[in-house]
Amino acid sequence: MIRKPGHIDFVCATCGTPFFQYNNKDGTPRKYCSYDCYWGAEKEMTSQEVTQEFLKKVLDYDPQTGIFTWKITKRGRGGRVEAGTVAGHHSDRGYITLRLNKKLYLAHRLAWLFVYGNWPSKILDHINLDRANNSIANLREVTPTQNNMNMPVRCDSQTGVKGVQWDRGRWKAQIQCDRKSKYLGRFTTFEAAVAARRAAEEQLFGEYARDE
C-alpha cells in the first residue's frame, strides 16, 4: 500500500496492533488504531483506583511549581484535552481541583500522593497561605489546631492581631488551643498584650504560628 505524506507506522496503545495513520493536527502521532480502542482506553482510565502508579501514568507533576500536566490525550468536559496541557481548575475557594475517574480531587492532595506514594493522613496546610501553590515544599501535614494557627487575621479584626482586643479599659490577650480558650491576661498597653500573645503562640505552636 502506498503511504501518503503525513502517514506513519505506529502500534496501537490499547490492542498493540501495528497500523499507519495520519498524524494529529499538531503533528503528533495518534496512539489508537480505532475509536473502539480510544474509548476503551478512556473507560480503563475511569475504572482504575487513584494510586501513585496510576497518577504517574496519566499526569506529570513539577514539585517546584506544583503544576500538573496531562501525559495523555483525553476527553474533557470542554472537549478534547491534549497531552501536555496544564491539568486542573481553580475552585471558588482558591484550591486547584482535578477530575480523575469521574471524581473531583484536590490537587495538593494528589501532589502528596504523587511524591510520597500515600494519601496524607492529616490536613494538608499551604505554608504560605496560597491555596493554588501546590509545590511540595509549600505543603505539610498538620492537625486541625495547627492548621487554624496558620491562618491570616480575620478581615473584621479591630486590632489586626489574633487574640488581642480592647475590653473594659484594658487590652485583653487570649489564645485557643485544642478547642479551648486560654486567658493570657489584661494589659495597660497594646504592645504588652501583643507580646503575651506572641509568646503563647511560640510556646504552643512553634513553626505553625502566624502573626499577620
Short mmCIF file of C-alpha atoms in Angstrom, two decimals, residues 3-205:
data_model
loop_
_atom_site.label_atom_id
_atom_site.label_comp_id
_atom_site.label_asym_id
_atom_site.label_seq_id
_atom_site.Cartn_x
_atom_site.Cartn_y
_atom_site.Cartn_z
CA ARG A 3 1.81 5.71 2.12
CA LYS A 4 0.71 9.28 1.59
CA PRO A 5 2.57 12.23 3.16
CA GLY A 6 1.65 12.50 6.82
CA HIS A 7 1.29 8.75 7.34
CA ILE A 8 3.49 6.99 9.91
CA ASP A 9 3.87 3.48 11.22
CA PHE A 10 2.62 3.04 14.79
CA VAL A 11 1.41 0.45 17.32
CA CYS A 12 -1.98 0.86 18.98
CA ALA A 13 -1.62 1.76 22.65
CA THR A 14 -4.66 -0.36 23.55
CA CYS A 15 -4.59 -3.52 21.43
CA GLY A 16 -0.98 -3.49 20.19
CA THR A 17 -1.94 -3.83 16.53
CA PRO A 18 0.54 -2.22 14.10
CA PHE A 19 -1.08 0.44 11.89
CA PHE A 20 -0.29 3.52 9.90
CA GLN A 21 -2.39 6.61 10.26
CA TYR A 22 -2.44 10.32 9.66
CA ASN A 23 -0.81 12.45 12.33
CA ASN A 24 -2.92 14.58 14.66
CA LYS A 25 -3.39 18.20 13.62
CA ASP A 26 -0.48 19.25 15.86
CA GLY A 27 1.84 16.78 14.11
CA THR A 28 1.92 14.20 16.92
CA PRO A 29 1.11 10.55 16.08
CA ARG A 30 -2.20 9.03 17.07
CA LYS A 31 -2.00 6.37 19.75
CA TYR A 32 -5.01 4.23 18.82
CA CYS A 33 -5.91 2.30 15.69
CA SER A 34 -9.67 2.86 16.06
CA TYR A 35 -12.29 4.71 18.07
CA ASP A 36 -13.12 1.46 19.88
CA CYS A 37 -9.57 1.31 21.23
CA TYR A 38 -9.61 5.01 22.09
CA TRP A 39 -12.83 4.76 24.09
CA GLY A 40 -11.64 1.51 25.63
CA ALA A 41 -8.57 3.30 26.98
CA GLU A 42 -10.79 6.07 28.34
CA LYS A 43 -13.01 3.50 30.08
CA GLU A 44 -9.98 1.80 31.63
CA MET A 45 -8.76 5.14 32.96
CA THR A 46 -12.07 5.93 34.67
CA SER A 47 -12.27 2.50 36.33
CA GLN A 48 -8.86 2.47 38.00
CA GLU A 49 -8.18 3.34 41.62
CA VAL A 50 -6.16 6.53 42.03
CA THR A 51 -2.76 5.35 43.25
CA GLN A 52 0.72 6.79 42.82
CA GLU A 53 1.30 4.36 39.94
CA PHE A 54 -1.90 5.40 38.19
CA LEU A 55 -1.23 9.07 38.84
CA LYS A 56 2.23 8.90 37.25
CA LYS A 57 0.74 7.09 34.28
CA VAL A 58 -1.65 9.90 33.39
CA LEU A 59 -0.05 13.02 34.88
CA ASP A 60 3.28 14.79 35.22
CA TYR A 61 3.94 16.85 38.34
CA ASP A 62 6.55 19.57 38.82
CA PRO A 63 7.46 19.64 42.54
CA GLN A 64 8.99 23.12 42.18
CA THR A 65 5.93 24.82 40.69
CA GLY A 66 3.25 22.42 41.91
CA ILE A 67 1.73 22.25 38.43
CA PHE A 68 0.22 19.06 36.99
CA THR A 69 0.17 18.41 33.22
CA TRP A 70 -1.56 15.61 31.34
CA LYS A 71 0.65 12.86 29.92
CA ILE A 72 -2.21 11.55 27.82
CA THR A 73 -4.75 12.95 25.40
CA LYS A 74 -8.22 12.58 26.91
CA ARG A 75 -11.78 13.73 26.73
CA GLY A 76 -12.70 16.64 28.94
CA ARG A 77 -15.97 18.36 29.76
CA GLY A 78 -15.00 21.11 27.36
CA GLY A 79 -13.84 18.73 24.65
CA ARG A 80 -10.56 17.06 23.76
CA VAL A 81 -7.63 17.70 26.12
CA GLU A 82 -4.21 17.20 24.56
CA ALA A 83 -1.18 15.69 26.30
CA GLY A 84 1.00 18.45 27.77
CA THR A 85 -1.98 20.58 28.77
CA VAL A 86 -1.93 22.02 32.30
CA ALA A 87 -4.35 19.99 34.41
CA GLY A 88 -6.85 21.34 36.89
CA HIS A 89 -9.09 24.32 37.54
CA HIS A 90 -9.38 26.96 40.25
CA SER A 91 -12.24 26.29 42.65
CA ASP A 92 -14.32 29.03 44.27
CA ARG A 93 -12.26 28.59 47.45
CA GLY A 94 -8.95 29.13 45.67
CA TYR A 95 -7.82 25.50 45.50
CA ILE A 96 -6.78 23.68 42.33
CA THR A 97 -9.00 20.68 41.57
CA LEU A 98 -8.58 17.81 39.10
CA ARG A 99 -11.11 15.29 37.85
CA LEU A 100 -9.90 11.68 37.76
CA ASN A 101 -12.03 8.56 37.42
CA LYS A 102 -15.10 10.82 37.27
CA LYS A 103 -14.29 12.15 40.75
CA LEU A 104 -13.01 15.56 41.79
CA TYR A 105 -9.74 15.70 43.74
CA LEU A 106 -7.81 18.50 45.40
CA ALA A 107 -4.53 18.95 43.56
CA HIS A 108 -2.46 19.44 46.71
CA ARG A 109 -3.54 16.03 47.99
CA LEU A 110 -2.68 14.48 44.63
CA ALA A 111 0.73 16.17 44.81
CA TRP A 112 1.36 14.49 48.17
CA LEU A 113 0.34 11.11 46.75
CA PHE A 114 2.49 11.66 43.65
CA VAL A 115 5.65 12.39 45.67
CA TYR A 116 5.28 10.18 48.76
CA GLY A 117 3.17 7.30 47.45
CA ASN A 118 0.40 7.60 50.05
CA TRP A 119 -2.53 9.87 50.79
CA PRO A 120 -1.92 12.43 53.57
CA SER A 121 -3.07 11.15 56.94
CA LYS A 122 -3.78 14.66 58.29
CA ILE A 123 -4.88 18.02 56.96
CA LEU A 124 -2.55 19.44 54.29
CA ASP A 125 -1.56 23.02 55.04
CA HIS A 126 -0.34 25.53 52.45
CA ILE A 127 2.52 27.13 54.37
CA ASN A 128 2.46 30.48 52.53
CA LEU A 129 -1.38 30.57 52.56
CA ASP A 130 -1.54 30.46 48.73
CA ARG A 131 -4.02 27.66 48.11
CA ALA A 132 -3.04 27.48 44.43
CA ASN A 133 0.67 26.96 45.22
CA ASN A 134 0.98 23.18 45.32
CA SER A 135 4.77 22.95 45.25
CA ILE A 136 5.75 20.11 47.55
CA ALA A 137 7.86 22.44 49.73
CA ASN A 138 4.74 24.51 50.42
CA LEU A 139 2.75 21.54 51.76
CA ARG A 140 2.87 19.97 55.21
CA GLU A 141 0.66 17.69 57.28
CA VAL A 142 -0.91 19.41 60.29
CA THR A 143 -3.52 18.87 62.97
CA PRO A 144 -6.72 20.97 62.90
CA THR A 145 -5.30 23.22 65.63
CA GLN A 146 -2.03 23.75 63.77
CA ASN A 147 -3.95 24.45 60.58
CA ASN A 148 -6.07 27.08 62.33
CA MET A 149 -2.94 28.79 63.62
CA ASN A 150 -1.53 29.17 60.12
CA MET A 151 -4.36 31.43 59.03
CA PRO A 152 -4.40 35.16 58.41
CA VAL A 153 -6.09 37.61 60.75
CA ARG A 154 -9.82 37.88 60.12
CA CYS A 155 -10.88 40.81 57.97
CA ASP A 156 -13.20 42.07 60.75
CA SER A 157 -10.43 42.17 63.38
CA GLN A 158 -10.34 45.53 65.20
CA THR A 159 -6.67 45.28 66.17
CA GLY A 160 -5.03 43.36 63.33
CA VAL A 161 -3.64 40.82 65.81
CA LYS A 162 -5.28 37.50 66.57
CA GLY A 163 -6.41 37.06 70.16
CA VAL A 164 -5.92 40.69 71.21
CA GLN A 165 -8.84 43.05 71.80
CA TRP A 166 -9.85 46.12 73.78
CA ASP A 167 -12.02 45.09 76.72
CA ARG A 168 -13.24 47.21 79.63
CA GLY A 169 -10.46 49.73 79.59
CA ARG A 170 -7.58 47.32 79.02
CA TRP A 171 -6.07 45.18 76.28
CA LYS A 172 -7.08 41.55 76.71
CA ALA A 173 -4.97 38.71 75.26
CA GLN A 174 -6.15 35.14 74.81
CA ILE A 175 -5.36 32.12 72.67
CA GLN A 176 -7.22 28.99 71.60
CA CYS A 177 -5.64 25.55 71.73
CA ASP A 178 -7.34 22.17 71.29
CA ARG A 179 -10.69 23.98 71.04
CA LYS A 180 -10.21 25.57 74.46
CA SER A 181 -9.69 29.28 75.04
CA LYS A 182 -6.77 30.22 77.31
CA TYR A 183 -6.80 33.60 79.05
CA LEU A 184 -3.41 35.36 78.92
CA GLY A 185 -4.20 38.48 80.92
CA ARG A 186 -5.17 42.15 80.68
CA PHE A 187 -2.59 44.81 79.90
CA THR A 188 -2.37 48.57 80.01
CA THR A 189 -0.66 48.76 76.62
CA PHE A 190 -1.43 47.18 73.29
CA GLU A 191 2.24 46.20 72.86
CA ALA A 192 2.24 44.21 76.11
CA ALA A 193 -0.87 42.29 75.10
CA VAL A 194 0.63 41.52 71.69
CA ALA A 195 3.87 40.33 73.32
CA ALA A 196 1.92 37.98 75.61
CA ARG A 197 0.01 36.59 72.64
CA ARG A 198 3.22 36.10 70.61
CA ALA A 199 4.93 34.28 73.48
CA ALA A 200 1.94 31.94 73.89
CA GLU A 201 1.89 31.21 70.13
CA GLU A 202 5.58 30.39 70.15
CA GLN A 203 5.22 28.11 73.16
CA LEU A 204 2.13 26.27 71.94
CA PHE A 205 2.54 26.21 68.18
#
